Amino acid sequence: MIGKRMRHMSRYRDIAVALLRHGFEMVVEEIGFSQLLSLPQRLRVDKKEKNEKTIGERIRLVLEELGPTFVKLGQLASTRPDLIPEHIIRELEKLQDQVPPFSFADVRRIIEEELGEKLDHIFHSFEEAPLAAASIGQVHRAVLHSGEKVAVKIQRPHIASIMETDLEILQDLTVLAERRLAWAAQYQMRDILDELSKSLRLELDYTVEARNAEKFSKQFQSDPTIYVPKVFWDYSTKKVLTMEYVEGIKLGELERLKQRGYNLKILAERLAKGMFQQIFMKGFFHGDPHPGNVLALPGNVIAFIDFGMVGRITSEMKYHLSSFMIALMRQSTDGIMKTIGDMGLVPDDVDVSQLREDIEKLREKYYHIPLSQVSLGVAVHDLLHVAFRHSIRIPSDLTLLGKALLTVEGVVEKLDPDFSIIDIAEPFGRQLLKERLRPKNVAEMAWKRLSDYGELFVDLPKNVKELTRLMKQGKVRLEIGIPDLDFLLRKLDQISNRLSFSIVLLSFSIIMVGIIIGSSMGRQSTLLWKIPAIEIGFFVATLMFCWLLYSIFRSGRF
């Protein structure tokens, strides 16, 4: 670790300076940057200036200052409302890949190195000015010798090594942060970074995006209303991606769409159908369907582009998602709690009563609301916010689904404010429920659970043997944590006293019955040592019985 820090000392300094400049001097101190680096005092922000900006805004400014790796990580983090507070998510969503383009000389060099031929031999023409430039790469328009128009995405020079260096540094910093900062350990920063880093590394491999595009193309090959551009594999590698150039109008350009005679209602309907087809039927969906990534083509055809971010919904996740919607519509708190437990990783120390209270609030939000007025995206996001409050880890694909649904609903609403997206979703929902109740699927689910229990049963002797071995070695420690332990012990003491009192009363009653029976059989008086024992005993038993009833009623636990 020391070697790593020495090797990347200048980058550590950049990070420390950015944190200081935007008011995170406490983080710099706690992590130990001040001991490692010589940092100028003039960079420290005064309290007044710091209070003018929210913490989310300051985090965004830090990420933008530190460049492509941090911007991309911030954008990926904005899809995880189950891990990050909502007010920070709102700022992370503002992060933009506004970076200057790199030189055409670099473009030529990378293409020729990757494809093994001269640029002029590959393309009939190639525009030097890029169509768009982002943090990882930039896109140029070109024409193949066959006459086909293509869009060529080229990865930035050395961006992979730059990002790997930054990720290595961030890994080191999250380890330090979890050791020294309680909130970093609470949010499990290392796990979050590992998950985001995995997604970022996938974006650095353009062949992954190309395969995603082909999967989408197969989904809609028999649907003329949805178009996916063709991939040219002969001219694509990890650093170069060549796809068919699609000339269309972005769905965000409403005035242009109207001027060209497009039917906005039809576009809204086809976009919604296209997304629900991806999500509920195929389980493979576009993770970032914002207006810039969806185009309108002649004939009101919808074209999806840019497949770097995708989500996958497994059959098991579909099952949990349908369970959640059913429980929400049935106003079942227990059903929602079970769904959250089934689809997420619930921590052992979760406050069950508080979780139930939050779910009750969520249930009440949708009480007596018609299905046509329910936003699927908002419903999933509400679920994710409950998960965040209780540190419940939700699969990343489900959080991406929530963001994608919200994005699509926003685009559809702008295209046609009167359009009800739930009317389009309902047939897919019914199909999902039919699939769930299909005998074959029910049998498969039952068999899967039976297999899980079978494995548990088979492994039980081995696990018991292992537990016994550990107990003999004294390595098993029993730890019980119970909130309000004193209160619980007092209650247990009251219960035991009341139980003892009842037993004494019962014993006394049995003795008195014995005396009464003995007296009647012997035809003797009820005087015992000249004392009216039966009358006194009856009086005492009555008092004890009344006192017991009074205690029970007073406790409110009859």
Coordinates of C-alpha atoms in Angstrom, one line a residue:
M1 CA 0.0 0.0 0.0
I2 CA 2.9 2.4 0.8
G3 CA 4.4 1.6 -2.6
K4 CA 1.0 2.5 -4.3
R5 CA 0.9 5.8 -2.5
M6 CA 4.4 6.8 -3.5
R7 CA 3.8 5.8 -7.1
H8 CA 0.6 7.9 -7.4
M9 CA 1.6 10.7 -5.0
S10 CA 0.6 13.5 -7.4
R11 CA -2.9 12.0 -7.9
Y12 CA -3.4 11.7 -4.2
R13 CA -2.5 15.3 -3.9
D14 CA -5.0 16.2 -6.6
I15 CA -7.8 14.4 -4.7
A16 CA -6.8 16.0 -1.4
V17 CA -6.7 19.5 -3.0
A18 CA -10.2 19.0 -4.6
L19 CA -11.6 17.9 -1.3
L20 CA -10.1 20.9 0.5
R21 CA -11.3 23.3 -2.1
H22 CA -14.9 22.2 -1.7
G23 CA -15.1 22.1 2.1
F24 CA -14.2 18.5 2.9
E25 CA -11.2 19.3 5.2
M26 CA -12.6 17.0 7.9
V27 CA -12.4 14.0 5.5
V28 CA -8.8 15.1 4.5
E29 CA -7.8 15.2 8.2
E30 CA -9.5 11.9 9.2
I31 CA -8.1 9.9 6.3
G32 CA -4.6 11.2 7.1
F33 CA -3.8 13.2 4.0
S34 CA -2.4 16.1 6.1
Q35 CA 0.3 13.8 7.5
L36 CA 1.1 12.3 4.1
L37 CA 1.0 15.5 2.0
S38 CA 2.0 19.1 2.4
L39 CA -1.2 21.0 1.7
P40 CA -1.5 24.8 1.6
Q41 CA -3.8 26.4 4.1
R42 CA -5.2 28.8 1.5
L43 CA -7.2 26.0 0.0
R44 CA -9.3 25.6 3.1
V45 CA -12.8 27.0 2.6
D46 CA -14.3 29.2 5.3
K47 CA -17.5 28.1 7.0
K48 CA -19.7 30.8 5.4
E49 CA -18.6 29.8 1.9
K50 CA -19.1 26.1 2.7
N51 CA -22.6 26.7 4.0
E52 CA -23.7 28.4 0.8
K53 CA -23.5 25.0 -1.0
T54 CA -25.2 21.7 -0.1
I55 CA -23.1 18.6 0.6
G56 CA -24.5 17.1 -2.6
E57 CA -23.4 20.1 -4.7
R58 CA -20.0 20.0 -3.2
I59 CA -19.6 16.3 -3.9
R60 CA -20.6 16.9 -7.5
L61 CA -18.0 19.7 -7.9
V62 CA -15.3 17.5 -6.5
L63 CA -16.1 14.7 -9.0
E64 CA -16.2 17.1 -11.9
E65 CA -12.8 18.6 -10.9
L66 CA -11.2 15.1 -10.6
G67 CA -12.1 14.1 -14.1
P68 CA -13.5 11.2 -16.2
T69 CA -13.2 8.3 -13.6
F70 CA -14.9 10.2 -10.9
V71 CA -17.6 11.6 -13.2
K72 CA -18.4 8.2 -14.5
L73 CA -18.5 6.7 -11.0
G74 CA -20.8 9.5 -9.9
Q75 CA -23.1 8.9 -12.9
L76 CA -23.2 5.2 -12.0
A77 CA -23.8 6.0 -8.3
S78 CA -26.8 8.1 -9.3
T79 CA -28.6 4.9 -10.3
R80 CA -28.3 3.5 -6.7
P81 CA -30.9 5.2 -4.4
D82 CA -30.7 2.1 -2.2
L83 CA -27.1 3.0 -1.3
I84 CA -26.9 6.8 -1.5
P85 CA -29.2 9.5 0.0
E86 CA -31.7 11.1 -2.3
H87 CA -30.4 14.7 -2.0
I88 CA -27.0 13.5 -3.2
I89 CA -28.5 11.5 -6.0
R90 CA -30.2 14.6 -7.4
E91 CA -26.8 16.3 -7.6
L92 CA -25.1 13.3 -9.1
E93 CA -27.7 13.2 -11.9
K94 CA -26.4 16.6 -13.0
L95 CA -22.9 15.3 -13.8
Q96 CA -22.1 15.8 -17.5
D97 CA -19.4 14.3 -19.7
Q98 CA -18.5 17.8 -21.0
V99 CA -14.9 17.2 -22.0
P100 CA -12.9 18.6 -25.0
P101 CA -12.4 16.2 -27.9
F102 CA -9.0 14.6 -28.4
S103 CA -7.0 15.2 -31.6
F104 CA -7.7 13.5 -35.0
A105 CA -4.1 12.3 -35.0
D106 CA -4.9 10.2 -32.0
V107 CA -8.1 9.0 -33.6
R108 CA -6.2 7.9 -36.7
R109 CA -3.5 6.2 -34.6
I110 CA -5.9 4.2 -32.4
I111 CA -8.1 3.0 -35.3
E112 CA -5.1 1.9 -37.3
E113 CA -3.5 0.1 -34.3
E114 CA -6.8 -1.6 -33.4
L115 CA -7.9 -2.6 -36.9
G116 CA -4.5 -3.2 -38.4
E117 CA -5.1 -1.2 -41.6
K118 CA -4.7 2.4 -42.8
L119 CA -7.7 4.6 -42.1
D120 CA -8.2 5.3 -45.8
H121 CA -8.3 1.6 -46.6
I122 CA -11.0 1.0 -44.0
F123 CA -13.3 4.0 -44.7
H124 CA -14.2 5.7 -47.9
S125 CA -14.6 9.0 -45.9
F126 CA -14.1 9.9 -42.3
E127 CA -15.1 13.2 -40.7
E128 CA -12.4 14.7 -38.6
A129 CA -14.7 16.8 -36.3
P130 CA -16.4 14.5 -33.8
L131 CA -20.2 14.3 -33.5
A132 CA -19.9 14.0 -29.7
A133 CA -17.1 13.8 -27.1
A134 CA -17.5 12.1 -23.7
S135 CA -15.2 11.1 -20.8
I136 CA -14.4 7.6 -22.2
G137 CA -14.5 8.2 -25.9
Q138 CA -15.8 10.2 -28.8
V139 CA -17.9 9.5 -31.9
H140 CA -17.1 10.3 -35.6
R141 CA -19.3 9.9 -38.7
A142 CA -17.8 7.9 -41.6
V143 CA -18.7 6.1 -44.7
L144 CA -17.5 2.5 -45.6
H145 CA -16.2 1.6 -49.0
S146 CA -19.6 -0.3 -49.4
G147 CA -21.3 3.1 -49.1
E148 CA -22.9 2.4 -45.7
K149 CA -22.9 5.3 -43.3
V150 CA -21.5 4.5 -39.9
A151 CA -20.8 6.0 -36.5
V152 CA -17.4 5.2 -35.1
K153 CA -16.7 5.4 -31.4
I154 CA -13.0 5.6 -30.4
Q155 CA -11.8 5.3 -26.9
R156 CA -9.7 8.1 -25.4
P157 CA -5.9 7.6 -25.4
H158 CA -4.7 6.0 -22.2
I159 CA -8.1 6.3 -20.6
A160 CA -8.1 2.7 -19.4
S161 CA -4.8 3.0 -17.6
I162 CA -5.9 6.4 -16.1
M163 CA -9.1 4.9 -14.8
E164 CA -7.4 1.8 -13.4
T165 CA -5.0 4.1 -11.5
D166 CA -7.9 6.1 -10.1
L167 CA -9.7 3.0 -9.1
E168 CA -6.6 1.6 -7.4
I169 CA -6.3 4.9 -5.4
L170 CA -10.0 4.9 -4.5
Q171 CA -9.7 1.3 -3.3
D172 CA -6.9 2.4 -1.0
L173 CA -8.9 5.4 0.2
T174 CA -12.1 3.5 1.0
V175 CA -10.1 1.0 3.1
L176 CA -8.6 4.0 5.1
A177 CA -12.0 5.6 5.3
E178 CA -13.8 2.5 6.6
R179 CA -11.1 2.2 9.3
R180 CA -11.3 5.9 10.4
L181 CA -14.7 7.1 9.6
A182 CA -17.8 5.6 11.1
W183 CA -20.2 6.7 8.3
A184 CA -17.9 5.2 5.7
A185 CA -18.1 1.8 7.5
Q186 CA -21.8 2.2 7.9
Y187 CA -22.3 2.8 4.2
Q188 CA -19.9 -0.1 3.3
M189 CA -17.9 2.1 0.9
R190 CA -15.7 -0.7 -0.3
D191 CA -18.6 -2.8 -1.4
I192 CA -20.1 0.2 -3.2
L193 CA -16.8 1.0 -5.0
D194 CA -16.4 -2.6 -6.0
E195 CA -19.8 -2.7 -7.6
L196 CA -19.4 0.6 -9.4
S197 CA -15.9 -0.3 -10.6
K198 CA -17.2 -3.5 -12.1
S199 CA -19.7 -1.5 -14.2
L200 CA -17.1 1.1 -15.2
R201 CA -14.7 -1.6 -16.4
L202 CA -17.4 -3.1 -18.6
E203 CA -17.9 0.3 -20.2
L204 CA -14.2 0.4 -21.2
D205 CA -14.8 -2.7 -23.4
Y206 CA -16.7 -1.7 -26.5
T207 CA -17.3 -5.3 -27.5
V208 CA -19.6 -5.6 -24.5
E209 CA -21.7 -2.7 -25.9
A210 CA -21.7 -4.3 -29.4
R211 CA -23.0 -7.6 -28.0
N212 CA -25.7 -5.7 -26.1
A213 CA -26.8 -4.0 -29.3
E214 CA -27.1 -7.3 -31.0
K215 CA -29.2 -8.7 -28.2
F216 CA -31.6 -5.8 -28.5
S217 CA -31.7 -6.2 -32.3
K218 CA -32.8 -9.9 -31.8
Q219 CA -35.6 -8.8 -29.4
F220 CA -37.2 -6.6 -32.0
Q221 CA -36.3 -8.3 -35.3
S222 CA -40.0 -9.0 -35.9
D223 CA -41.2 -5.6 -34.7
P224 CA -41.1 -2.9 -37.5
T225 CA -41.9 -0.1 -35.0
I226 CA -38.6 -0.5 -33.1
Y227 CA -35.2 -0.1 -34.7
V228 CA -31.7 -1.0 -33.4
P229 CA -28.6 0.0 -35.5
K230 CA -26.4 -2.8 -37.0
V231 CA -23.0 -3.6 -35.6
F232 CA -20.0 -3.9 -38.0
W233 CA -17.9 -6.5 -36.2
D234 CA -15.1 -6.4 -38.8
Y235 CA -14.4 -2.8 -37.8
S236 CA -15.0 -3.2 -34.0
T237 CA -12.6 -4.0 -31.1
K238 CA -12.3 -3.2 -27.4
K239 CA -11.3 0.4 -28.2
V240 CA -13.2 1.0 -31.5
L241 CA -16.9 0.4 -32.1
T242 CA -18.4 0.8 -35.6
M243 CA -22.2 0.8 -35.8
E244 CA -24.7 1.9 -38.4
Y245 CA -25.3 5.7 -38.4
V246 CA -28.9 6.4 -37.7
E247 CA -30.3 9.8 -38.8
G248 CA -33.2 10.6 -36.6
I249 CA -34.6 13.3 -34.3
K250 CA -34.1 13.0 -30.5
L251 CA -37.3 12.6 -28.6
G252 CA -36.4 15.6 -26.5
E253 CA -36.7 17.9 -29.5
L254 CA -40.4 18.3 -29.5
E255 CA -40.7 21.3 -31.8
R256 CA -38.6 19.6 -34.5
L257 CA -40.8 16.5 -34.2
K258 CA -43.9 18.5 -34.6
Q259 CA -42.5 20.4 -37.6
R260 CA -41.6 17.1 -39.3
G261 CA -45.1 15.8 -38.8
Y262 CA -44.4 13.1 -36.3
N263 CA -47.4 11.8 -34.2
L264 CA -46.2 12.4 -30.6
K265 CA -48.9 10.1 -29.1
I266 CA -47.8 7.2 -31.3
L267 CA -44.2 7.8 -30.4
A268 CA -45.0 7.8 -26.7
E269 CA -47.0 4.6 -27.0
R270 CA -44.3 2.8 -29.0
L271 CA -41.5 3.9 -26.6
A272 CA -43.5 2.6 -23.6
K273 CA -44.3 -0.7 -25.3
G274 CA -40.7 -1.1 -26.4
M275 CA -39.4 -0.6 -22.8
F276 CA -42.0 -3.0 -21.3
Q277 CA -41.2 -5.6 -23.9
Q278 CA -37.5 -5.4 -22.9
I279 CA -38.2 -5.5 -19.1
F280 CA -41.1 -7.9 -18.6
M281 CA -40.8 -10.2 -21.7
K282 CA -37.1 -10.5 -22.4
G283 CA -35.6 -9.4 -19.1
F284 CA -32.9 -7.4 -20.8
F285 CA -33.4 -3.6 -21.0
H286 CA -31.8 -0.3 -22.0
G287 CA -30.5 1.2 -18.7
D288 CA -30.4 4.8 -19.9
P289 CA -33.3 5.6 -22.2
H290 CA -33.0 9.4 -21.9
P291 CA -34.2 11.5 -24.8
G292 CA -30.7 11.7 -26.3
N293 CA -30.5 7.9 -26.6
V294 CA -33.9 7.4 -28.3
L295 CA -34.6 8.7 -31.8
A296 CA -37.7 9.1 -33.9
L297 CA -37.3 7.8 -37.5
P298 CA -39.7 8.3 -40.4
G299 CA -43.0 6.4 -40.0
N300 CA -43.0 7.1 -36.2
V301 CA -40.4 4.4 -35.7
I302 CA -38.5 4.4 -32.4
A303 CA -34.7 3.8 -32.6
F304 CA -32.6 3.0 -29.5
I305 CA -28.9 3.9 -29.5
D306 CA -26.0 3.7 -27.0
F307 CA -26.0 0.4 -25.3
G308 CA -23.2 0.9 -22.8
M309 CA -25.6 0.7 -19.8
V310 CA -28.1 -2.2 -19.7
G311 CA -30.0 -4.1 -17.0
R312 CA -31.1 -7.7 -16.6
I313 CA -34.2 -8.9 -14.9
T314 CA -34.0 -12.6 -14.0
S315 CA -37.2 -14.8 -13.7
E316 CA -36.7 -14.7 -9.9
M317 CA -36.6 -10.9 -9.9
K318 CA -39.7 -10.7 -12.1
Y319 CA -41.4 -12.9 -9.5
H320 CA -40.4 -10.6 -6.7
L321 CA -41.4 -7.5 -8.7
S322 CA -44.8 -8.9 -9.4
S323 CA -45.1 -9.9 -5.7
F324 CA -44.3 -6.3 -4.7
M325 CA -46.9 -4.8 -7.0
I326 CA -49.6 -7.3 -5.9
A327 CA -48.8 -6.6 -2.2
L328 CA -48.9 -2.9 -2.8
M329 CA -52.3 -3.1 -4.6
R330 CA -53.7 -5.4 -1.8
Q331 CA -52.4 -3.1 0.9
S332 CA -50.5 -5.9 2.5
T333 CA -47.7 -4.7 4.8
D334 CA -46.6 -8.3 5.5
G335 CA -46.5 -9.0 1.7
I336 CA -44.3 -5.9 1.0
M337 CA -42.0 -6.8 3.9
K338 CA -41.6 -10.4 2.6
T339 CA -40.8 -9.1 -0.9
I340 CA -38.1 -6.8 0.4
G341 CA -36.6 -9.6 2.4
D342 CA -36.7 -11.9 -0.6
M343 CA -35.2 -9.5 -3.1
G344 CA -32.6 -7.8 -0.9
L345 CA -29.9 -8.5 1.6
V346 CA -31.4 -7.5 5.0
P347 CA -28.8 -6.7 7.7
D348 CA -29.0 -8.7 11.0
D349 CA -29.5 -5.6 13.1
V350 CA -32.4 -4.1 11.1
D351 CA -35.0 -2.4 13.2
V352 CA -38.0 -4.5 12.2
S353 CA -40.6 -2.3 14.0
Q354 CA -39.3 0.8 12.2
L355 CA -39.1 -1.0 8.9
R356 CA -42.7 -2.1 9.3
E357 CA -43.7 1.5 10.2
D358 CA -42.0 2.8 7.0
I359 CA -43.7 0.2 4.9
E360 CA -47.0 1.2 6.5
K361 CA -46.4 4.7 5.3
L362 CA -45.6 3.4 1.8
R363 CA -48.8 1.3 1.8
E364 CA -50.9 4.3 2.9
K365 CA -49.4 6.4 0.1
Y366 CA -51.1 4.0 -2.4
Y367 CA -54.3 3.5 -0.4
H368 CA -57.4 3.6 -2.7
I369 CA -55.3 5.0 -5.6
P370 CA -56.6 3.7 -8.9
L371 CA -54.0 1.5 -10.8
S372 CA -54.2 4.0 -13.7
Q373 CA -52.7 6.7 -11.5
V374 CA -49.8 4.6 -10.1
S375 CA -46.3 5.4 -11.4
L376 CA -44.3 2.2 -11.7
G377 CA -41.0 4.1 -11.6
V378 CA -42.0 6.0 -8.5
A379 CA -43.3 2.8 -6.8
V380 CA -40.0 1.1 -7.4
H381 CA -38.1 4.2 -6.2
D382 CA -40.2 4.4 -3.0
L383 CA -39.2 0.8 -2.4
L384 CA -35.5 1.6 -2.9
H385 CA -35.7 4.6 -0.5
V386 CA -37.1 2.3 2.2
A387 CA -34.3 -0.1 1.5
F388 CA -31.7 2.7 1.9
R389 CA -33.1 3.9 5.2
H390 CA -32.6 0.4 6.6
S391 CA -29.3 -0.4 4.9
I392 CA -31.0 -3.2 2.8
R393 CA -28.9 -4.0 -0.3
I394 CA -31.0 -4.4 -3.4
P395 CA -29.7 -5.9 -6.7
S396 CA -28.1 -3.2 -8.9
D397 CA -30.3 -4.3 -11.9
L398 CA -33.5 -3.5 -9.9
T399 CA -32.2 0.0 -9.0
L400 CA -31.4 0.5 -12.7
L401 CA -34.9 -0.6 -13.6
G402 CA -36.4 2.0 -11.2
K403 CA -34.3 4.8 -12.9
A404 CA -35.1 3.5 -16.4
L405 CA -38.8 3.5 -15.7
L406 CA -38.8 7.0 -14.2
T407 CA -36.8 8.2 -17.3
V408 CA -39.3 6.6 -19.7
E409 CA -42.3 7.9 -17.8
G410 CA -40.8 11.4 -18.0
V411 CA -40.2 11.3 -21.7
V412 CA -43.6 9.8 -22.4
E413 CA -45.3 12.6 -20.3
K414 CA -43.5 15.3 -22.3
L415 CA -44.5 13.6 -25.6
D416 CA -48.2 13.2 -24.6
P417 CA -49.3 14.6 -21.2
D418 CA -52.6 12.7 -21.4
F419 CA -51.0 9.4 -22.1
S420 CA -51.4 6.7 -19.4
I421 CA -48.3 4.6 -19.3
I422 CA -50.0 2.1 -16.9
D423 CA -52.5 1.3 -19.7
I424 CA -49.5 0.0 -21.8
A425 CA -48.0 -1.7 -18.7
E426 CA -51.2 -3.5 -17.7
P427 CA -51.1 -6.2 -20.5
F428 CA -47.5 -6.9 -19.7
G429 CA -48.3 -7.1 -16.0
R430 CA -51.1 -9.6 -16.7
Q431 CA -48.8 -11.6 -18.9
L432 CA -46.2 -11.6 -16.0
L433 CA -48.9 -12.9 -13.6
K434 CA -49.9 -15.6 -16.1
E435 CA -46.3 -16.7 -16.4
R436 CA -46.1 -16.7 -12.6
L437 CA -49.2 -18.9 -12.2
R438 CA -48.4 -21.2 -15.2
P439 CA -48.2 -24.8 -13.8
K440 CA -44.7 -25.3 -15.3
N441 CA -43.3 -22.2 -13.6
V442 CA -45.1 -22.9 -10.3
A443 CA -43.6 -26.4 -10.4
E444 CA -40.1 -25.0 -11.2
M445 CA -40.3 -22.6 -8.3
A446 CA -41.5 -25.3 -6.0
W447 CA -38.8 -27.7 -7.1
K448 CA -36.2 -24.9 -6.7
R449 CA -37.3 -24.3 -3.1
L450 CA -37.5 -28.0 -2.4
S451 CA -34.0 -28.5 -3.8
D452 CA -32.7 -25.6 -1.5
Y453 CA -34.3 -27.3 1.5
G454 CA -33.0 -30.7 0.4
E455 CA -29.4 -29.3 0.2
L456 CA -29.9 -27.8 3.6
F457 CA -31.1 -31.2 5.0
V458 CA -28.2 -33.1 3.3
D459 CA -25.6 -30.6 4.7
L460 CA -27.2 -30.6 8.2
P461 CA -25.1 -33.5 9.6
K462 CA -21.9 -32.0 8.3
N463 CA -22.8 -28.5 9.6
V464 CA -23.7 -30.0 13.1
K465 CA -20.4 -31.9 13.1
E466 CA -18.5 -28.8 12.3
L467 CA -20.4 -26.8 15.0
T468 CA -19.7 -29.5 17.5
R469 CA -16.0 -29.4 16.6
L470 CA -15.8 -25.6 17.1
M471 CA -17.7 -25.9 20.4
K472 CA -15.2 -28.4 21.7
Q473 CA -12.3 -26.1 20.7
G474 CA -14.1 -23.2 22.5
K475 CA -14.3 -21.1 19.3
V476 CA -18.1 -20.6 19.4
R477 CA -19.2 -17.4 21.0
L478 CA -22.8 -16.7 21.7
E479 CA -23.7 -13.0 21.5
I480 CA -27.2 -11.8 22.3
G481 CA -28.1 -8.2 21.8
I482 CA -31.6 -7.2 23.0
P483 CA -32.8 -3.6 23.1
D484 CA -34.4 -2.4 26.3
L485 CA -33.1 -5.4 28.2
D486 CA -33.9 -3.9 31.6
F487 CA -37.5 -3.4 30.6
L488 CA -37.8 -6.9 29.3
L489 CA -36.3 -8.4 32.5
R490 CA -38.8 -6.4 34.6
K491 CA -41.6 -7.8 32.5
L492 CA -40.3 -11.3 32.8
D493 CA -40.1 -10.8 36.6
Q494 CA -43.7 -9.7 36.7
I495 CA -44.8 -12.6 34.6
S496 CA -42.9 -15.1 36.8
N497 CA -44.4 -13.5 40.0
R498 CA -47.9 -13.7 38.6
L499 CA -47.4 -17.3 37.6
S500 CA -46.1 -18.2 41.1
F501 CA -49.1 -16.4 42.6
S502 CA -51.4 -18.4 40.4
I503 CA -49.8 -21.7 41.4
V504 CA -50.0 -20.8 45.1
L505 CA -53.7 -19.9 44.6
L506 CA -54.3 -23.3 42.9
S507 CA -52.5 -25.2 45.6
F508 CA -54.4 -23.4 48.3
S509 CA -57.7 -24.2 46.5
I510 CA -56.7 -27.9 46.3
I511 CA -56.0 -27.9 50.1
M512 CA -59.3 -26.3 50.9
V513 CA -61.2 -28.7 48.7
G514 CA -59.4 -31.6 50.5
I515 CA -60.5 -30.2 53.9
I516 CA -64.1 -29.8 52.7
I517 CA -64.3 -33.3 51.4
G518 CA -62.6 -34.7 54.5
S519 CA -65.1 -32.9 56.8
S520 CA -68.1 -34.1 54.8
M521 CA -67.0 -37.7 54.8
G522 CA -66.2 -37.7 58.5
R523 CA -69.4 -35.8 59.3
Q524 CA -67.4 -33.5 61.5
S525 CA -67.7 -29.8 62.0
T526 CA -65.6 -27.4 59.9
L527 CA -63.8 -26.1 63.0
L528 CA -60.1 -26.9 63.0
W529 CA -58.4 -26.3 66.3
K530 CA -61.5 -24.2 67.2
I531 CA -60.9 -22.1 64.1
P532 CA -63.4 -21.9 61.1
A533 CA -60.8 -23.0 58.6
I534 CA -63.0 -23.5 55.6
E535 CA -64.7 -20.1 55.9
I536 CA -61.4 -18.3 56.4
G537 CA -59.8 -20.3 53.5
F538 CA -62.7 -19.4 51.2
F539 CA -62.3 -15.7 52.1
V540 CA -58.6 -15.7 51.5
A541 CA -58.9 -17.6 48.2
T542 CA -61.5 -15.1 47.0
L543 CA -59.2 -12.2 47.8
M544 CA -56.3 -13.8 46.0
F545 CA -58.5 -14.5 43.0
C546 CA -59.8 -10.9 42.8
W547 CA -56.2 -9.5 43.2
L548 CA -55.0 -11.8 40.3
L549 CA -57.9 -10.6 38.0
Y550 CA -57.2 -7.0 38.9
S551 CA -53.5 -7.3 38.0
I552 CA -54.3 -8.9 34.7
F553 CA -56.9 -6.3 33.7
R554 CA -54.6 -3.4 34.8
S555 CA -51.8 -4.7 32.5
G556 CA -54.1 -4.6 29.5
R557 CA -53.0 -8.1 28.5
F558 CA -56.1 -10.1 29.3

